[in-house]
């Protein structure tokens, strides 16, 4: 799926590859094969990995919820942060909904990921709601990006 000047090769991922990618993100403690399979069971989904040669740089998993594409999980290997990995993966996800007649892309993040919050604002997402957590750092921020249909 590499395009022109893209730095990474973005390809569909197997569950095994997702587990390998997920293990590279130190902030994520939940996981395991059942975790992924249970969440994706019966859903139309898209799982992508950004490759730098034979090394995993990052990943994302999205699925359809009605007319919304929900980005369930995404992460970048710390060695690749700040190099546009998620932006390249996101562009592939953004192209995917057009064929699925989706109205918007939605994801959740927390205040504990300020780099993601900045990325969301920079890329036109709107903060639609907050789910209260135990502390302000644990509040879940629901962000949405409307998709314009042609």
PDB file of C-alpha atoms in Angstrom:
ATOM      1  CA  UNK A   1       0.000   0.000   0.000  1.00  0.00           C
ATOM      2  CA  UNK A   2       3.045   2.272  -0.154  1.00  0.00           C
ATOM      3  CA  UNK A   3       2.276   5.520  -1.926  1.00  0.00           C
ATOM      4  CA  UNK A   4       4.790   7.812  -3.599  1.00  0.00           C
ATOM      5  CA  UNK A   5       6.953   9.393  -0.922  1.00  0.00           C
ATOM      6  CA  UNK A   6       5.574   7.327   1.980  1.00  0.00           C
ATOM      7  CA  UNK A   7       8.261   6.336   4.444  1.00  0.00           C
ATOM      8  CA  UNK A   8       6.557   3.124   5.554  1.00  0.00           C
ATOM      9  CA  UNK A   9       4.971   0.164   3.845  1.00  0.00           C
ATOM     10  CA  UNK A  10       1.407  -0.030   5.187  1.00  0.00           C
ATOM     11  CA  UNK A  11      -0.060  -3.528   4.828  1.00  0.00           C
ATOM     12  CA  UNK A  12      -3.008  -5.535   6.170  1.00  0.00           C
ATOM     13  CA  UNK A  13      -2.111  -7.432   9.336  1.00  0.00           C
ATOM     14  CA  UNK A  14      -2.837 -10.866  10.740  1.00  0.00           C
ATOM     15  CA  UNK A  15      -3.743 -11.281  14.411  1.00  0.00           C
ATOM     16  CA  UNK A  16      -0.243 -12.686  15.062  1.00  0.00           C
ATOM     17  CA  UNK A  17       1.335  -9.581  13.516  1.00  0.00           C
ATOM     18  CA  UNK A  18      -0.995  -7.342  15.556  1.00  0.00           C
ATOM     19  CA  UNK A  19       0.110  -9.088  18.735  1.00  0.00           C
ATOM     20  CA  UNK A  20       3.753  -8.528  17.786  1.00  0.00           C
ATOM     21  CA  UNK A  21       3.049  -4.835  17.071  1.00  0.00           C
ATOM     22  CA  UNK A  22       0.982  -4.393  20.244  1.00  0.00           C
ATOM     23  CA  UNK A  23       3.834  -5.791  22.350  1.00  0.00           C
ATOM     24  CA  UNK A  24       6.113  -2.994  21.099  1.00  0.00           C
ATOM     25  CA  UNK A  25       3.992  -0.266  22.725  1.00  0.00           C
ATOM     26  CA  UNK A  26       4.988  -0.038  26.409  1.00  0.00           C
ATOM     27  CA  UNK A  27       1.904   1.990  27.415  1.00  0.00           C
ATOM     28  CA  UNK A  28      -0.433  -0.859  26.500  1.00  0.00           C
ATOM     29  CA  UNK A  29      -0.855  -3.541  29.144  1.00  0.00           C
ATOM     30  CA  UNK A  30      -3.981  -5.312  27.891  1.00  0.00           C
ATOM     31  CA  UNK A  31      -3.667  -7.756  25.083  1.00  0.00           C
ATOM     32  CA  UNK A  32      -3.426 -11.311  23.960  1.00  0.00           C
ATOM     33  CA  UNK A  33      -4.973 -13.178  21.089  1.00  0.00           C
ATOM     34  CA  UNK A  34      -8.397 -13.538  22.742  1.00  0.00           C
ATOM     35  CA  UNK A  35      -8.471  -9.769  23.390  1.00  0.00           C
ATOM     36  CA  UNK A  36      -8.144  -9.072  19.658  1.00  0.00           C
ATOM     37  CA  UNK A  37     -10.284 -11.931  18.374  1.00  0.00           C
ATOM     38  CA  UNK A  38     -13.159 -11.181  20.791  1.00  0.00           C
ATOM     39  CA  UNK A  39     -13.273  -7.495  19.851  1.00  0.00           C
ATOM     40  CA  UNK A  40     -13.159  -8.168  16.109  1.00  0.00           C
ATOM     41  CA  UNK A  41     -15.496 -11.176  16.003  1.00  0.00           C
ATOM     42  CA  UNK A  42     -18.369 -10.592  13.597  1.00  0.00           C
ATOM     43  CA  UNK A  43     -17.201  -7.071  12.676  1.00  0.00           C
ATOM     44  CA  UNK A  44     -16.086  -5.612   9.372  1.00  0.00           C
ATOM     45  CA  UNK A  45     -12.588  -4.525  10.300  1.00  0.00           C
ATOM     46  CA  UNK A  46      -9.302  -3.228   8.964  1.00  0.00           C
ATOM     47  CA  UNK A  47      -6.024  -4.100  10.670  1.00  0.00           C
ATOM     48  CA  UNK A  48      -2.874  -2.425   9.391  1.00  0.00           C
ATOM     49  CA  UNK A  49       0.821  -2.477  10.198  1.00  0.00           C
ATOM     50  CA  UNK A  50       3.431   0.071   9.141  1.00  0.00           C
ATOM     51  CA  UNK A  51       6.634  -1.708   8.157  1.00  0.00           C
ATOM     52  CA  UNK A  52      10.093  -0.226   7.926  1.00  0.00           C
ATOM     53  CA  UNK A  53      11.779  -2.979   5.941  1.00  0.00           C
ATOM     54  CA  UNK A  54      11.222  -6.056   8.103  1.00  0.00           C
ATOM     55  CA  UNK A  55      10.619  -4.040  11.299  1.00  0.00           C
ATOM     56  CA  UNK A  56       7.202  -3.124  12.666  1.00  0.00           C
ATOM     57  CA  UNK A  57       6.945   0.633  13.207  1.00  0.00           C
ATOM     58  CA  UNK A  58       3.295   0.841  14.259  1.00  0.00           C
ATOM     59  CA  UNK A  59      -0.220  -0.491  13.827  1.00  0.00           C
ATOM     60  CA  UNK A  60      -3.906   0.327  13.962  1.00  0.00           C
ATOM     61  CA  UNK A  61      -7.147  -1.633  14.142  1.00  0.00           C
ATOM     62  CA  UNK A  62     -10.434  -0.108  12.989  1.00  0.00           C
ATOM     63  CA  UNK A  63     -13.911  -1.508  12.542  1.00  0.00           C
ATOM     64  CA  UNK A  64     -17.363  -0.411  11.460  1.00  0.00           C
ATOM     65  CA  UNK A  65     -20.017   0.566  14.016  1.00  0.00           C
ATOM     66  CA  UNK A  66     -23.065   1.468  11.963  1.00  0.00           C
ATOM     67  CA  UNK A  67     -22.036   4.385   9.764  1.00  0.00           C
ATOM     68  CA  UNK A  68     -18.929   5.132  11.856  1.00  0.00           C
ATOM     69  CA  UNK A  69     -15.411   3.818  11.487  1.00  0.00           C
ATOM     70  CA  UNK A  70     -14.117   3.304  15.008  1.00  0.00           C
ATOM     71  CA  UNK A  71     -10.345   3.226  15.429  1.00  0.00           C
ATOM     72  CA  UNK A  72     -10.177   0.816  18.319  1.00  0.00           C
ATOM     73  CA  UNK A  73      -6.469   0.514  18.892  1.00  0.00           C
ATOM     74  CA  UNK A  74      -3.348   2.120  17.476  1.00  0.00           C
ATOM     75  CA  UNK A  75       0.226   2.347  18.611  1.00  0.00           C
ATOM     76  CA  UNK A  76       3.726   3.212  17.492  1.00  0.00           C
ATOM     77  CA  UNK A  77       7.005   1.617  18.518  1.00  0.00           C
ATOM     78  CA  UNK A  78       8.800   4.251  20.668  1.00  0.00           C
ATOM     79  CA  UNK A  79      11.789   4.124  18.289  1.00  0.00           C
ATOM     80  CA  UNK A  80       9.524   5.423  15.490  1.00  0.00           C
ATOM     81  CA  UNK A  81       7.524   8.110  17.279  1.00  0.00           C
ATOM     82  CA  UNK A  82       7.547  11.542  15.702  1.00  0.00           C
ATOM     83  CA  UNK A  83       8.268  10.098  12.241  1.00  0.00           C
ATOM     84  CA  UNK A  84       4.730  10.119  10.827  1.00  0.00           C
ATOM     85  CA  UNK A  85       3.922   6.432  11.314  1.00  0.00           C
ATOM     86  CA  UNK A  86       0.390   6.986  12.596  1.00  0.00           C
ATOM     87  CA  UNK A  87      -0.307   9.653   9.989  1.00  0.00           C
ATOM     88  CA  UNK A  88       0.516   7.202   7.200  1.00  0.00           C
ATOM     89  CA  UNK A  89      -1.596   4.446   8.763  1.00  0.00           C
ATOM     90  CA  UNK A  90      -4.436   6.910   9.318  1.00  0.00           C
ATOM     91  CA  UNK A  91      -4.456   7.874   5.635  1.00  0.00           C
ATOM     92  CA  UNK A  92      -5.079   4.222   4.758  1.00  0.00           C
ATOM     93  CA  UNK A  93      -7.898   4.045   7.309  1.00  0.00           C
ATOM     94  CA  UNK A  94      -9.332   7.281   5.958  1.00  0.00           C
ATOM     95  CA  UNK A  95      -9.457   5.819   2.443  1.00  0.00           C
ATOM     96  CA  UNK A  96     -11.168   2.652   3.681  1.00  0.00           C
ATOM     97  CA  UNK A  97     -14.475   4.203   4.866  1.00  0.00           C
ATOM     98  CA  UNK A  98     -15.207   5.780   1.491  1.00  0.00           C
ATOM     99  CA  UNK A  99     -16.062   2.325   0.177  1.00  0.00           C
ATOM    100  CA  UNK A 100     -18.047   1.590   3.335  1.00  0.00           C
ATOM    101  CA  UNK A 101     -20.374   4.639   3.156  1.00  0.00           C
ATOM    102  CA  UNK A 102     -19.221   5.845   6.569  1.00  0.00           C
ATOM    103  CA  UNK A 103     -20.151   9.279   7.897  1.00  0.00           C
ATOM    104  CA  UNK A 104     -17.244   9.764  10.317  1.00  0.00           C
ATOM    105  CA  UNK A 105     -14.198   8.323  12.002  1.00  0.00           C
ATOM    106  CA  UNK A 106     -14.277   8.059  15.790  1.00  0.00           C
ATOM    107  CA  UNK A 107     -11.681   7.137  18.380  1.00  0.00           C
ATOM    108  CA  UNK A 108     -11.110   7.442  22.091  1.00  0.00           C
ATOM    109  CA  UNK A 109      -7.968   8.555  23.833  1.00  0.00           C
ATOM    110  CA  UNK A 110      -7.058   9.908  27.245  1.00  0.00           C
ATOM    111  CA  UNK A 111      -5.333  12.967  28.659  1.00  0.00           C
ATOM    112  CA  UNK A 112      -2.359  10.700  29.336  1.00  0.00           C
ATOM    113  CA  UNK A 113      -1.536  10.781  25.592  1.00  0.00           C
ATOM    114  CA  UNK A 114      -0.927  14.489  24.886  1.00  0.00           C
ATOM    115  CA  UNK A 115       0.858  13.785  21.590  1.00  0.00           C
ATOM    116  CA  UNK A 116      -2.298  12.047  20.340  1.00  0.00           C
ATOM    117  CA  UNK A 117      -4.467  14.961  21.483  1.00  0.00           C
ATOM    118  CA  UNK A 118      -2.262  17.368  19.517  1.00  0.00           C
ATOM    119  CA  UNK A 119      -2.387  15.070  16.459  1.00  0.00           C
ATOM    120  CA  UNK A 120      -6.184  14.937  16.622  1.00  0.00           C
ATOM    121  CA  UNK A 121      -6.520  18.733  16.671  1.00  0.00           C
ATOM    122  CA  UNK A 122      -3.948  19.137  13.885  1.00  0.00           C
ATOM    123  CA  UNK A 123      -5.872  16.659  11.711  1.00  0.00           C
ATOM    124  CA  UNK A 124      -9.318  18.185  12.094  1.00  0.00           C
ATOM    125  CA  UNK A 125     -10.870  15.938  14.737  1.00  0.00           C
ATOM    126  CA  UNK A 126     -13.413  17.445  17.099  1.00  0.00           C
ATOM    127  CA  UNK A 127     -13.720  16.446  20.744  1.00  0.00           C
ATOM    128  CA  UNK A 128     -17.293  15.174  20.913  1.00  0.00           C
ATOM    129  CA  UNK A 129     -17.578  13.879  24.483  1.00  0.00           C
ATOM    130  CA  UNK A 130     -15.700  12.915  27.627  1.00  0.00           C
ATOM    131  CA  UNK A 131     -16.198   9.722  29.617  1.00  0.00           C
ATOM    132  CA  UNK A 132     -15.170  10.391  33.199  1.00  0.00           C
ATOM    133  CA  UNK A 133     -12.333   8.294  34.543  1.00  0.00           C
ATOM    134  CA  UNK A 134     -11.016   7.959  38.056  1.00  0.00           C
ATOM    135  CA  UNK A 135      -8.733  10.970  37.541  1.00  0.00           C
ATOM    136  CA  UNK A 136      -8.539  13.689  34.873  1.00  0.00           C
ATOM    137  CA  UNK A 137      -5.616  11.805  33.274  1.00  0.00           C
ATOM    138  CA  UNK A 138      -7.897   8.764  32.893  1.00  0.00           C
ATOM    139  CA  UNK A 139     -10.786  10.691  31.308  1.00  0.00           C
ATOM    140  CA  UNK A 140     -11.584   9.187  27.910  1.00  0.00           C
ATOM    141  CA  UNK A 141     -11.906  11.766  25.178  1.00  0.00           C
ATOM    142  CA  UNK A 142     -14.102  10.799  22.257  1.00  0.00           C
ATOM    143  CA  UNK A 143     -12.914  12.462  19.065  1.00  0.00           C
ATOM    144  CA  UNK A 144     -14.667  12.454  15.710  1.00  0.00           C
ATOM    145  CA  UNK A 145     -13.775  13.429  12.168  1.00  0.00           C
ATOM    146  CA  UNK A 146     -16.699  13.881   9.781  1.00  0.00           C
ATOM    147  CA  UNK A 147     -16.133  12.324   6.362  1.00  0.00           C
ATOM    148  CA  UNK A 148     -17.421  14.258   3.420  1.00  0.00           C
ATOM    149  CA  UNK A 149     -19.264  12.196   0.883  1.00  0.00           C
ATOM    150  CA  UNK A 150     -18.961  13.074  -2.759  1.00  0.00           C
TER     151      UNK A 150
END
